[in-house]
Structures are given as structure tokens and as C-alpha cells.
Short mmCIF file of C-alpha atoms in Angstrom, two decimals:
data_model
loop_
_atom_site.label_atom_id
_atom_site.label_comp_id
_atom_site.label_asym_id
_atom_site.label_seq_id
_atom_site.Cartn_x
_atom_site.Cartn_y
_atom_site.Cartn_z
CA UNK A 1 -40.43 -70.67 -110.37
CA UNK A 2 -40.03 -69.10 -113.72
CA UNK A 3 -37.26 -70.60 -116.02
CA UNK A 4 -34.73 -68.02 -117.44
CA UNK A 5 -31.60 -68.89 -119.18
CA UNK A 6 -29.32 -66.52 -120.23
CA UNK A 7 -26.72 -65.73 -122.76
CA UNK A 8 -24.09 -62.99 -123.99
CA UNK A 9 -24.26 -60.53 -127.22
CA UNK A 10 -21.57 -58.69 -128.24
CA UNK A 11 -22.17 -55.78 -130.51
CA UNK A 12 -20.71 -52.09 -131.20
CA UNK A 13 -21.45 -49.23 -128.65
CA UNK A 14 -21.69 -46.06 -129.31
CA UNK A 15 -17.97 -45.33 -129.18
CA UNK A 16 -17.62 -48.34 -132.10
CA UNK A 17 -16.09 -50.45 -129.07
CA UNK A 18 -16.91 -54.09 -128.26
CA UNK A 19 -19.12 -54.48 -125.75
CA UNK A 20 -21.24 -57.40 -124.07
CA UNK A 21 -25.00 -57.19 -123.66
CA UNK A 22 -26.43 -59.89 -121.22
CA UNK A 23 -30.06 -61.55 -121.91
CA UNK A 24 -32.19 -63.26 -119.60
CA UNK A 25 -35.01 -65.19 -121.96
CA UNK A 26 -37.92 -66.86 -120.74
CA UNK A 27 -39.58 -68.19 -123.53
CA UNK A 28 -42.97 -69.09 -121.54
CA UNK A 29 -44.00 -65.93 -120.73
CA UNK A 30 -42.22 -64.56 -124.00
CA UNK A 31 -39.63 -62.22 -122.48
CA UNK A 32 -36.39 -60.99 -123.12
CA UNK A 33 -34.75 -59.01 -120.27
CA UNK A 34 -31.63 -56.88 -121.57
CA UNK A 35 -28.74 -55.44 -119.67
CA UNK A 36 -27.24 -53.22 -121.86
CA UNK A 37 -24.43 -50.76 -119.70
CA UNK A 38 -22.63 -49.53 -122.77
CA UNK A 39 -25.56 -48.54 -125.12
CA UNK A 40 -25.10 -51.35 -127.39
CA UNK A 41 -28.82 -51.91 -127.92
CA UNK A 42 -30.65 -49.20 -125.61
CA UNK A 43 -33.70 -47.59 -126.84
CA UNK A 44 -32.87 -44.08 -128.45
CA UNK A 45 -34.80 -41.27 -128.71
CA UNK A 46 -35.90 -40.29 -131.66
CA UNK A 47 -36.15 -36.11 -131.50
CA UNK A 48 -39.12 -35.86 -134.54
CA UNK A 49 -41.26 -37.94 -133.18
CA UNK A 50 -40.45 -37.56 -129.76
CA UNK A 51 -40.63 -40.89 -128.28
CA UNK A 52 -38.14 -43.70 -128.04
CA UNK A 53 -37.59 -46.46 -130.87
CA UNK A 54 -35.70 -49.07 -131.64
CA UNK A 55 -31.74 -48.68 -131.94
CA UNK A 56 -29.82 -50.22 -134.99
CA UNK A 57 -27.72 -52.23 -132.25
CA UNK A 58 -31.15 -53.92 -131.22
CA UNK A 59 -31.91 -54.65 -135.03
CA UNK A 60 -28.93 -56.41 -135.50
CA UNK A 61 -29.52 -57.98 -132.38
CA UNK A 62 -32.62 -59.39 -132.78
CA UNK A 63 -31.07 -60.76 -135.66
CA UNK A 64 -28.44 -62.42 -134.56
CA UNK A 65 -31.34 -64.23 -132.09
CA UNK A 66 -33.54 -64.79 -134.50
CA UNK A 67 -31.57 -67.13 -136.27
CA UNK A 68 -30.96 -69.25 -132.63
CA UNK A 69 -33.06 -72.65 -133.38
CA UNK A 70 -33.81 -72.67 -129.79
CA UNK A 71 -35.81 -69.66 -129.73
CA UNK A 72 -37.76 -69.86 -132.35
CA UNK A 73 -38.38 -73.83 -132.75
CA UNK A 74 -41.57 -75.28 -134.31
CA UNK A 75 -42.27 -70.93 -135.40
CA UNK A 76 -43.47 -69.74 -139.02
CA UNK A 77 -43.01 -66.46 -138.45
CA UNK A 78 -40.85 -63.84 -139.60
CA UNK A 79 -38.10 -61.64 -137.73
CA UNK A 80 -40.77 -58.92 -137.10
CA UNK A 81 -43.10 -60.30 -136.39
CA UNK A 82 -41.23 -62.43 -133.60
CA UNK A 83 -39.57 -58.99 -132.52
CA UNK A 84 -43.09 -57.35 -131.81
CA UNK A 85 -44.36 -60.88 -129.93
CA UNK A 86 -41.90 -60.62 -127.75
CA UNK A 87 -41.99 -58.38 -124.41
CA UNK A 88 -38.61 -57.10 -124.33
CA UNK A 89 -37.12 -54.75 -120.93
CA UNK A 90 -34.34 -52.80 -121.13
CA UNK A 91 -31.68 -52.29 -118.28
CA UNK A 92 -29.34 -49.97 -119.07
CA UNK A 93 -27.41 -46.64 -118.57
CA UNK A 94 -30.16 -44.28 -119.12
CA UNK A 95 -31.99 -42.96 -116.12
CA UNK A 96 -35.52 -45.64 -117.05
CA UNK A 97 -36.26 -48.59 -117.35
CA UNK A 98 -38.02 -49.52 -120.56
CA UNK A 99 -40.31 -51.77 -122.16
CA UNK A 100 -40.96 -52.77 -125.69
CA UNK A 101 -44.34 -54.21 -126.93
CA UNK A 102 -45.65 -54.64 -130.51
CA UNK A 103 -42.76 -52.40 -131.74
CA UNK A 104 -43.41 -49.52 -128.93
CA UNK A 105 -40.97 -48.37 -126.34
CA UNK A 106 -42.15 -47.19 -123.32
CA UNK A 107 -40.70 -45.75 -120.24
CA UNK A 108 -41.62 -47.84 -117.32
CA UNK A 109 -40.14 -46.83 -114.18
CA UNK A 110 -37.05 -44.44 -113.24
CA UNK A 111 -34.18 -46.42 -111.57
CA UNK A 112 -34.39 -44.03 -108.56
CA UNK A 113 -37.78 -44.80 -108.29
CA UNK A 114 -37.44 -48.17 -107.84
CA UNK A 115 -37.13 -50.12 -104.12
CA UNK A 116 -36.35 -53.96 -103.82
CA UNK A 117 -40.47 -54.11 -102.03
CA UNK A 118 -41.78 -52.91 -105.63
CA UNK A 119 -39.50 -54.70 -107.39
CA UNK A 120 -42.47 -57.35 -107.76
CA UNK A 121 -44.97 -55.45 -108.80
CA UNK A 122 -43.59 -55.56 -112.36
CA UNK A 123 -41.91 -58.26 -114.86
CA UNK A 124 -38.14 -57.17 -113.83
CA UNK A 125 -35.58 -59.80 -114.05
CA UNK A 126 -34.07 -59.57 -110.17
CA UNK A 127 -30.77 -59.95 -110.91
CA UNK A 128 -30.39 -57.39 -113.50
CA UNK A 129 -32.53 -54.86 -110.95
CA UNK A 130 -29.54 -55.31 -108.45
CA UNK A 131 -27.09 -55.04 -111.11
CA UNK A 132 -27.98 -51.20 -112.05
CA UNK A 133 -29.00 -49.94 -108.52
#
């Protein structure tokens, strides 16, 4: 059984409102799972490049975790370098769900695409899967 824990991160959406982004984090297979319903930390597109990147929401996220002793215990490294080891998956309001690895964002599959059955074939965090369907 894989070991998640999860915790709350506030940050500004993009209507400068409050809003709560939930993390599932399971540091063994080096994963953060983020439900993000209020584009706090979403992906965005970037239109001269044409792909998605990294929002300033997420930076100051990653941040903010960076600094938690627990996730980072007995590590040398700095913030991105710990950003890029990290598998991150987004849940969120856009119509994907995407993936971030070694800095790149990637589309993985779109939410009305996805069934409960293949649910398993990729690293999704269950509860957040039932959470935007």
C-alpha cells in the first residue's frame, strides 16, 4: 500500500482571492499529487513557446515546501533541483491532467477520457481522480 500524507496550501488565484490547494506527497516514489480547482498553481500555457510551464503560484509553492524539514530531510540539494526530482500531477480546472518531470509539463490524459478501470494504468492519486470527475 503506498503511503501518502497530505496537507493544505493556500495561495492567490487568479482573481487575487485566497484559495486552498490540496497535496497528496509520497515521498518514496517522489510524488506530489496537486488539486488545484481555483488555478492557484495550475500549469499555464505559455503562447511563444507553445507548451505549458510552470505558474508563479507553483514557484512560490514549491517554496513554501521546500523549506518543510520533513520533505527534504538528510537532502543537499537546492530548490530546483528538488523541484525537477520530483514527479509532480496536476488536478485541476483545465480540461487535462498534467504531469511535470525535470521542469517539463506535459499533458497526460483529458478528464473525459478517463474511466475508474484505467484509472490504474497511471500514477493518479484516487481520491483526487473522484474529486474532479
Amino acid at each position: 500500500m503506498e503511503k501518502f500524507f497530505e496537507m493544505e496550501y493556500r495561495g492567490l488565484n487568479i482573481l487575487d482571492e485566497i484559495s486552498v490547494v490540496e497535496l497528496a506527497i509520497n515521498l518514496e516514489l517522489q510524488t506530489i499529487h496537486v488539486l488545484d480547482q481555483h488555478q492557484v498553481v495550475e500549469p499555464e500555457y505559455d503562447f511563444s513557446t507553445k507548451k505549458f510551464r510552470e505558474s508563479e503560484g507553483f514557484i512560490n509553492m514549491t517554496k513554501v515546501l521546500y523549506d518543510k524539514y520533513f520533505l527534504r530531510k538528510n537532502m543537499d540539494e537546492d530548490l530546483g533541483n528538488w523541484v525537477k526530482r520530483m514527479k509532480w500531477i496536476f488536478y485541476g480546472s483545465k480540461q487535462w491532467i498534467f504531469q511535470m518531470e525535470n521542469g517539463n509539463v506535459k499533458e497526460v490524459i483529458k478528464k473525459t477520457e478517463i474511466d475508474h478501470q484505467g484509472v490504474n494504468d497511471h500514477d493518479f492519486y484516487r481520491k483526487y481522480i473522484e474529486r474532479i470527475l
